[in-house]
XYZ file of N, CA and C in Angstrom:
546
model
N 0.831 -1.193 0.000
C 0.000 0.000 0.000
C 0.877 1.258 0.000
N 1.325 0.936 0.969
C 2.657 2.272 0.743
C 3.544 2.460 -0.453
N 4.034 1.529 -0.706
C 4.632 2.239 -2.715
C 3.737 2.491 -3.606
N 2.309 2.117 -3.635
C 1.363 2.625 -4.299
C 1.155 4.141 -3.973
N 1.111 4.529 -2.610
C 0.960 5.873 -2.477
C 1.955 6.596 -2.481
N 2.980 6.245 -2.402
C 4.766 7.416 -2.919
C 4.057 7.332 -4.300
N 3.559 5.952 -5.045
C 3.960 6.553 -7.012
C 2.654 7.041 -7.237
N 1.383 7.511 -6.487
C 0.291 8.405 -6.329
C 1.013 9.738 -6.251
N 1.619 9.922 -5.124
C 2.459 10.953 -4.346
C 3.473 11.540 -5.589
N 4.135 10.615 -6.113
C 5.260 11.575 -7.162
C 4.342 12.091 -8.292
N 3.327 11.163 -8.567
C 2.440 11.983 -9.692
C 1.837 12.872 -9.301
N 1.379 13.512 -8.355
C 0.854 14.497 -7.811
C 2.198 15.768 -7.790
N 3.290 15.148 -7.244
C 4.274 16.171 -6.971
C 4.413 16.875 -9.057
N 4.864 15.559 -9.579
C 4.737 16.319 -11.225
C 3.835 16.808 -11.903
N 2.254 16.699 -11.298
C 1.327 17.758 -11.849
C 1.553 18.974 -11.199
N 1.739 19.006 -9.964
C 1.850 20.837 -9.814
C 2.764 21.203 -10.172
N 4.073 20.437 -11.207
C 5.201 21.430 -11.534
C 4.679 22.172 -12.580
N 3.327 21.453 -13.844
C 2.558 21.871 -14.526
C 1.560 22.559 -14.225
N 0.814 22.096 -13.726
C -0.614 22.997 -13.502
C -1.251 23.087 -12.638
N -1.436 24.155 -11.624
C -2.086 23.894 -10.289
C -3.404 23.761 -10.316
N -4.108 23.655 -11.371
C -5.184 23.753 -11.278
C -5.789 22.180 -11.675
N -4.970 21.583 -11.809
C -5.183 20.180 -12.585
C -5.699 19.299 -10.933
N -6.775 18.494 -10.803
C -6.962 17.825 -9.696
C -6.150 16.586 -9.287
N -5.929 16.266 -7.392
C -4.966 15.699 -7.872
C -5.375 14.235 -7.723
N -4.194 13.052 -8.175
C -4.508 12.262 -8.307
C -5.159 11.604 -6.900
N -5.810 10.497 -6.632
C -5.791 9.721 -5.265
C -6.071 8.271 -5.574
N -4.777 7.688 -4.636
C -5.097 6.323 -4.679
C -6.534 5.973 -3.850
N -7.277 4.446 -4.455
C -8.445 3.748 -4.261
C -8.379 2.879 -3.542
N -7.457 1.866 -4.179
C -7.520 0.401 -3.862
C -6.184 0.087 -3.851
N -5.862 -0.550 -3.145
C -4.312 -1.297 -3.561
C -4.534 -2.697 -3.388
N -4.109 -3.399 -3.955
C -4.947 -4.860 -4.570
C -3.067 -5.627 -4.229
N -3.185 -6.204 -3.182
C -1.938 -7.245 -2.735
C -1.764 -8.527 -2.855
N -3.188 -9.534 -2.962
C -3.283 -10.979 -3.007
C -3.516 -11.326 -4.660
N -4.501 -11.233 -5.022
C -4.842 -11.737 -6.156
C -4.072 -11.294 -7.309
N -3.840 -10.052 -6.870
C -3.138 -9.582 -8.086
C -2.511 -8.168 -7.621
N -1.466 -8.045 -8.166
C -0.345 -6.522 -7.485
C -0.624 -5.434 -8.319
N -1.394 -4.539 -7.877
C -1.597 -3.340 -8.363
C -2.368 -2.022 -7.730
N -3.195 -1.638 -8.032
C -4.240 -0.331 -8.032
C -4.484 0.431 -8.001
N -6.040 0.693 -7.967
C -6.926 1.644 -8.583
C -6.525 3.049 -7.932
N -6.731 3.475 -8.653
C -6.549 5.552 -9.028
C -7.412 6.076 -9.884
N -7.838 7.145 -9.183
C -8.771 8.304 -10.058
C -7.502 9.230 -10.637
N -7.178 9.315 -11.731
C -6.724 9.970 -12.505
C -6.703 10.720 -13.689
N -6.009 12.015 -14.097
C -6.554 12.511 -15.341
C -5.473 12.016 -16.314
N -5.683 12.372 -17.827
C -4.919 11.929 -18.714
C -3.514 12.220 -18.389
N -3.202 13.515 -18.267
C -1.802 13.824 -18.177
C -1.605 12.965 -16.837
N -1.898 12.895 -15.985
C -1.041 11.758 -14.677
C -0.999 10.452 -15.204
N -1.817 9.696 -15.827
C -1.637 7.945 -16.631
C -0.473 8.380 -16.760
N 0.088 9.374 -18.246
C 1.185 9.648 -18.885
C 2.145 9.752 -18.094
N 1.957 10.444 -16.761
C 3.321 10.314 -15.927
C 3.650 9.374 -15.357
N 2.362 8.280 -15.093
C 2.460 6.734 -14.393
C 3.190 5.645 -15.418
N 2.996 6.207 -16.673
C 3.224 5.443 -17.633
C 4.698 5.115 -18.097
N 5.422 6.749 -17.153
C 6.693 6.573 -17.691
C 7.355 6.099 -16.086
N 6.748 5.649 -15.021
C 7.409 5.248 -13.591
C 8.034 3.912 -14.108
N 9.293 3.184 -13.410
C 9.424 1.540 -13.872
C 8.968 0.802 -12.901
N 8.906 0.008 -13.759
C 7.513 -1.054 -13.141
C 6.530 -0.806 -13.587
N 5.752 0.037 -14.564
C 4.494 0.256 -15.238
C 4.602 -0.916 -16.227
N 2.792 -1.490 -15.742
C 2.745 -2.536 -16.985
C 1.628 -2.405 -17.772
N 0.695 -1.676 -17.250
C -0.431 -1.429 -17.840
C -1.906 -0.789 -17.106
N -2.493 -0.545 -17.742
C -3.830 0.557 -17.422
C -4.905 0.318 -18.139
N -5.739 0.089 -17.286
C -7.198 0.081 -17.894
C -8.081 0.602 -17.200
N -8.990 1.551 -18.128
C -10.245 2.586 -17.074
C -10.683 1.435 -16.526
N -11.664 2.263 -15.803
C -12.630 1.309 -14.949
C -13.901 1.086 -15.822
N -14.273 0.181 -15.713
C -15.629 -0.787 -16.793
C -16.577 -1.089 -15.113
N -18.422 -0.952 -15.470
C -19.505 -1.536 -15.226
C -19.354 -3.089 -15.841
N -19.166 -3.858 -14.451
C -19.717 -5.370 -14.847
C -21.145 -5.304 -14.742
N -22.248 -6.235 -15.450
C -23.456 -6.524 -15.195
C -23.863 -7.362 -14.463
N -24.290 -7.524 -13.757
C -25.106 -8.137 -12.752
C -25.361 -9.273 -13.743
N -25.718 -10.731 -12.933
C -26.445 -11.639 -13.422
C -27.276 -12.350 -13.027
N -27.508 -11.842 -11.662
C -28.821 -12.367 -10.672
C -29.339 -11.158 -11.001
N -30.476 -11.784 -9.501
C -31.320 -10.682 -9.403
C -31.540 -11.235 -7.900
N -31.636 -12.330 -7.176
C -32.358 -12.592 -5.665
C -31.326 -13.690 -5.356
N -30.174 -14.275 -6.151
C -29.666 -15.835 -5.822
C -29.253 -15.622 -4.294
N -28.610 -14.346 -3.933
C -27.866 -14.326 -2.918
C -28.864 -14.369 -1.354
N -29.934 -13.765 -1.503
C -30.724 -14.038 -0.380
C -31.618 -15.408 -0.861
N -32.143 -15.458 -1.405
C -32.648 -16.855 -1.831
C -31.843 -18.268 -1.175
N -30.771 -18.109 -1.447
C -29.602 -19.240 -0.911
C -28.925 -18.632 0.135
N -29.324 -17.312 1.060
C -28.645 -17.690 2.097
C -27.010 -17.142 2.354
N -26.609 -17.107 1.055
C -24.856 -16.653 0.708
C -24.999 -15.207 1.604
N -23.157 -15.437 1.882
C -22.690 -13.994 2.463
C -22.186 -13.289 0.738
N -22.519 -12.066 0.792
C -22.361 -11.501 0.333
C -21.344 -9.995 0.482
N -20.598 -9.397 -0.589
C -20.014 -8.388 -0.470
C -20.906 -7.203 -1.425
N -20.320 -5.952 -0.958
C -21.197 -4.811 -1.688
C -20.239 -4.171 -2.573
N -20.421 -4.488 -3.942
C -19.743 -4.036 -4.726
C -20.175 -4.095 -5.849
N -21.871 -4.047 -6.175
C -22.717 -3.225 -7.251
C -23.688 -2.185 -7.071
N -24.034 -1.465 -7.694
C -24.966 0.069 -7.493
C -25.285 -0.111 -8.417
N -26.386 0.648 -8.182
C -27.641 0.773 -9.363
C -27.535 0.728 -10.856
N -26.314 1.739 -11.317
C -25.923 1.354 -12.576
C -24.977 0.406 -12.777
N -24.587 -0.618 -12.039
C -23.439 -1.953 -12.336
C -22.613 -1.748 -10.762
N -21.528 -2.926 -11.318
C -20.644 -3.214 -10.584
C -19.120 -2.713 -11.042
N -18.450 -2.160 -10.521
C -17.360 -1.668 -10.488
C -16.305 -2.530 -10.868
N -15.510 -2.517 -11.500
C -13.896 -3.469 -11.792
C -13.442 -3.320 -10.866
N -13.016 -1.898 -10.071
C -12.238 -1.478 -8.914
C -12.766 -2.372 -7.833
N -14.150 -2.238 -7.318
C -14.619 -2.802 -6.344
C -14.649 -4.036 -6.225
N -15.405 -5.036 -7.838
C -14.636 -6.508 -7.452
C -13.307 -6.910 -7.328
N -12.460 -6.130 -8.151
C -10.898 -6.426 -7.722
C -10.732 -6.275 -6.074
N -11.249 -5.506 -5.072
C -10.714 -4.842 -4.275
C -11.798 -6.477 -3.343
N -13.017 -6.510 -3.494
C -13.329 -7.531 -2.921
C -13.266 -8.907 -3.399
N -12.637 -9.370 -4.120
C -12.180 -10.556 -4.299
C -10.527 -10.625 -3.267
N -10.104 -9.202 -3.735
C -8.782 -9.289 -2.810
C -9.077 -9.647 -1.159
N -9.452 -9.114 -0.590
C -10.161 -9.288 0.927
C -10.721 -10.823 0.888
N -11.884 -11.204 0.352
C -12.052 -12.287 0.291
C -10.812 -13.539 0.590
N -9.913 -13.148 -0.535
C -8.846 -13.989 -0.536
C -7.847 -13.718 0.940
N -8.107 -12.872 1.304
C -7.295 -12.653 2.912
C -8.404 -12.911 3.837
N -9.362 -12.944 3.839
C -9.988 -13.702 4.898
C -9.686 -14.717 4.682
N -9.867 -15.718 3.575
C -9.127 -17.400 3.720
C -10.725 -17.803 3.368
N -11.655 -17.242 2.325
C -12.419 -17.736 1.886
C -12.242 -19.166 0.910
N -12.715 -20.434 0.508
C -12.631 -21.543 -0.055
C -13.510 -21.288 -1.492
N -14.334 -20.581 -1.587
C -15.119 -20.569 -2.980
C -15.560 -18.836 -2.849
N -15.657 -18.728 -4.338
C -16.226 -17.348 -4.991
C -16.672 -18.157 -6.059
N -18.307 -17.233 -5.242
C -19.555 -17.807 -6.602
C -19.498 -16.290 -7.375
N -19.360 -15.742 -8.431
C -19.446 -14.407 -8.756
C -20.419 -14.614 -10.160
N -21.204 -13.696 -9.918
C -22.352 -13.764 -10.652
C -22.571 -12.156 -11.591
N -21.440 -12.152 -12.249
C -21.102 -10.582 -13.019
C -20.444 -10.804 -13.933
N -20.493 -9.722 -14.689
C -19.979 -9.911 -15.890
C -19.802 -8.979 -17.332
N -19.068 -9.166 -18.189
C -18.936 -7.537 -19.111
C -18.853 -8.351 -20.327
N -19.054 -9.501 -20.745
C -19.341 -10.363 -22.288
C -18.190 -10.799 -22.556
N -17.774 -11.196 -23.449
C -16.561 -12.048 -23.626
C -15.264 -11.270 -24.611
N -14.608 -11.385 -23.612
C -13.469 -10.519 -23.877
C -12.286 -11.471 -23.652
N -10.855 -11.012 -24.421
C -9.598 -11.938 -24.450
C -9.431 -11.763 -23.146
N -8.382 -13.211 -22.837
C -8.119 -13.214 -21.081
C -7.647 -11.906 -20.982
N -6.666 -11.582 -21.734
C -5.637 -10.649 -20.992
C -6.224 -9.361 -20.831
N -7.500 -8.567 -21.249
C -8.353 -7.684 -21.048
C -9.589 -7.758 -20.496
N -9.556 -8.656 -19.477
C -10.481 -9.342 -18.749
C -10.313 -9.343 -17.491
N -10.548 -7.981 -17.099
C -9.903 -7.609 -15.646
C -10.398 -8.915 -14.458
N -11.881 -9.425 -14.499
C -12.452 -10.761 -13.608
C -11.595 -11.856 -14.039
N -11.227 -12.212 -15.171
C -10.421 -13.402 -15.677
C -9.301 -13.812 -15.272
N -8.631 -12.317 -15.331
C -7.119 -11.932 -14.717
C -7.550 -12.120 -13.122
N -8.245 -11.413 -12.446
C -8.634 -11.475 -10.748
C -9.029 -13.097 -10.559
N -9.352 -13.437 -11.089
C -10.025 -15.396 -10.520
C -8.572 -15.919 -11.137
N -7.347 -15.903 -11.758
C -6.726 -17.050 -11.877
C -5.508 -16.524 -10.677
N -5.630 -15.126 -10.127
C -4.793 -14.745 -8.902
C -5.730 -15.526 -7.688
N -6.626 -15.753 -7.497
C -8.014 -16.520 -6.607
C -7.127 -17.718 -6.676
N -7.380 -18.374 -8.317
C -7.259 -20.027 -8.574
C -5.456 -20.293 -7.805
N -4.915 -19.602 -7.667
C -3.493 -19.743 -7.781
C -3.226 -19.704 -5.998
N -4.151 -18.620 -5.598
C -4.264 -18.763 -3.681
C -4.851 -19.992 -3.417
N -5.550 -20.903 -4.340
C -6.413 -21.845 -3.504
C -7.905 -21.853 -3.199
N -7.976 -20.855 -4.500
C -9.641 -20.406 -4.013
C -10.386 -21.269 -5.230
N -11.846 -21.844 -5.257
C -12.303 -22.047 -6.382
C -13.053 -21.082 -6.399
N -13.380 -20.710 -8.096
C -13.996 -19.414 -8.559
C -14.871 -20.041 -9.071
N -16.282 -19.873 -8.552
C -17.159 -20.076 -10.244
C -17.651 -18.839 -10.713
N -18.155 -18.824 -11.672
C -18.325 -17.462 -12.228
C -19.490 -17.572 -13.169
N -20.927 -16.942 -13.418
C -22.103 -16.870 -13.956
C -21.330 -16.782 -15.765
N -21.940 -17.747 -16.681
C -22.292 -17.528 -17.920
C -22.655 -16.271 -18.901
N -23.604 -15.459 -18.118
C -24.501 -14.259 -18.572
C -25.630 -14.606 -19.430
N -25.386 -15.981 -20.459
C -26.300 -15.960 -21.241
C -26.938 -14.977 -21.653
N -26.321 -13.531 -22.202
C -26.837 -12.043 -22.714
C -27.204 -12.510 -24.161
N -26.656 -12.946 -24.890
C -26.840 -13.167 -26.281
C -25.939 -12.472 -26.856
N -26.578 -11.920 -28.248
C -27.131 -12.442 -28.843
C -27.166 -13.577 -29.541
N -26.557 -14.171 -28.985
C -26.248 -15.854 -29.889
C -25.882 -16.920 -28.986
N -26.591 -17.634 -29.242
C -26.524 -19.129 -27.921
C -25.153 -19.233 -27.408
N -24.236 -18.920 -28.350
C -22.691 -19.069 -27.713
C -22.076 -18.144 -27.217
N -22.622 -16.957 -27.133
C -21.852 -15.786 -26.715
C -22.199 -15.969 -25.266
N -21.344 -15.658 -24.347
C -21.154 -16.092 -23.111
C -20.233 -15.294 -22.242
N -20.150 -14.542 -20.946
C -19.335 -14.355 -20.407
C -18.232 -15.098 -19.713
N -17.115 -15.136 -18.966
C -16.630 -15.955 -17.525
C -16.140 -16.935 -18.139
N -15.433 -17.236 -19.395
C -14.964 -18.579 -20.223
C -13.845 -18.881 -19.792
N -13.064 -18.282 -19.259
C -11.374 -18.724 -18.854
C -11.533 -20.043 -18.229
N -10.482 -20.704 -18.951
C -10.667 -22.427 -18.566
C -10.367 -22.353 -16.963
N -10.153 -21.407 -16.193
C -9.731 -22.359 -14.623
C -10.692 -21.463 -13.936
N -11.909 -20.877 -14.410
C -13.160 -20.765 -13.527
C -14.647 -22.190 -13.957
N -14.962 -21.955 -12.955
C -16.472 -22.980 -13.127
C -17.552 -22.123 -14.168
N -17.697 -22.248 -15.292
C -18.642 -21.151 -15.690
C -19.731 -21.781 -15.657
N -20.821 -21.509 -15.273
C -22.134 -22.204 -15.140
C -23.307 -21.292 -15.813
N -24.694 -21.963 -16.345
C -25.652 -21.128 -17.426
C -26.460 -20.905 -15.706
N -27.203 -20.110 -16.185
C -28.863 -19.790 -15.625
C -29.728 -20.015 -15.403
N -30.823 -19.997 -14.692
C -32.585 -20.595 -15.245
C -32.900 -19.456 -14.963
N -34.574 -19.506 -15.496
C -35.396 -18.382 -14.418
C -36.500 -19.304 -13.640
N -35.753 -20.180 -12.735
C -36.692 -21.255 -12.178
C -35.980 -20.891 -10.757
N -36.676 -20.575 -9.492
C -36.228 -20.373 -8.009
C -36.791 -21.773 -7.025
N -35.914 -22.783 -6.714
C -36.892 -23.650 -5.950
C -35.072 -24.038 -5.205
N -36.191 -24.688 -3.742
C -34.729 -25.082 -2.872
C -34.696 -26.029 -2.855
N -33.319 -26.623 -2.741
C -32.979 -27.854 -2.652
C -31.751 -27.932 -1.438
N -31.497 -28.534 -1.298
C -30.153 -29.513 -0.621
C -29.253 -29.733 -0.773
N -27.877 -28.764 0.281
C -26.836 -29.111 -1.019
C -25.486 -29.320 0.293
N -24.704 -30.638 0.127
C -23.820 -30.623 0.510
C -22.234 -29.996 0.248
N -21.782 -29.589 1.064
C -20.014 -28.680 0.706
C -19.370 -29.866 1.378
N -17.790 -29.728 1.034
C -16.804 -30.602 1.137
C -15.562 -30.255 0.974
N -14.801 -30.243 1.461
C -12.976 -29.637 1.504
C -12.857 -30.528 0.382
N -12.282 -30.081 -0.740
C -11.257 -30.024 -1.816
C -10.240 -30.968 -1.115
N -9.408 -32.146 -2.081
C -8.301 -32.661 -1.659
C -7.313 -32.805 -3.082
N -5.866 -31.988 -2.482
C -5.240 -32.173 -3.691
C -4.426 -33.989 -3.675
N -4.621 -34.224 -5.058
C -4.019 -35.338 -5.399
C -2.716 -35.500 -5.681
């Protein structure tokens, strides 16, 4: 968390050599388990100065995942984290709660979100569940079934569980079990 906020801190120090009027940057999230990085509200000219720090590997705005329930989580009972609003779910915020998750010493993430099917490597959830798969966590992750075409699908990365949908709500019975590696 702390070298995230010195290379917050030096980009701030090199916008006011430019422009005092420019707002300044502030770190969000600093993301330690799943994956080493984070989130910042920033303007164009600060990326550009982040861009030239070493150790820069890359940047991506922040994206609305979509929801893919609507009731699963009280319906079944699940603990849940808060990290969608009215218009979507945040990249920042599931990165930031999958990270926690993974430091509490959670065993499964059911994640039920999603932004359509995109290459791994621009797949900010894809990239976050194989830092999960790699702690020991199993990920499953909702389908979306959005369309428009029977195959288009969110959550495909081979080392999550991707599972389809119904619109059928009924309870059943379900046993859990510790994982054993072979």
């Amino acid at each position: 968390m702390q070298m995230y906020q010195a290379v917050i801190d030096f980009i701030n120090e090199m916008s006011l050599q430019g422009d005092d009027q420019e707002q300044q940057a502030e770190l969000l999230y600093a993301y330690e388990t799943s994956i080493s990085g984070f989130a910042a509200k920033l303007s164009t000219k600060q990326l550009q100065s982040l861009e030239k720090v070493d150790g820069f590997l890359s940047a991506s705005p922040d994206q609305l995942l979509q929801l893919h329930t609507t009731i699963s989580q009280q319906f079944l009972s699940l603990q849940t984290g808060k990290i969608c609003w009215i218009f979507g779910c945040s990249n920042a915020d599931m990165l930031a709660a999958i990270d926690k998750a993974i430091q509490d010493g959670v065993d499964v993430l059911s994640i039920s979100l999603g932004s359509g099917p995109l290459p791994f490597n621009r797949d900010i959830l894809s990239i976050d569940s194989f830092g999960a798969i790699k702690s020991g966590v199993f990920v499953s992750c909702s389908a979306g079934n959005l369309g428009p075409y029977s195959s288009y699908l969110s959550n495909s990365a081979p080392w999550m569980m991707t599972v389809a949908s119904s619109y059928m709500n009924f309870p059943s019975s379900y046993q859990a079990w510790k994982w054993k590696s072979c």
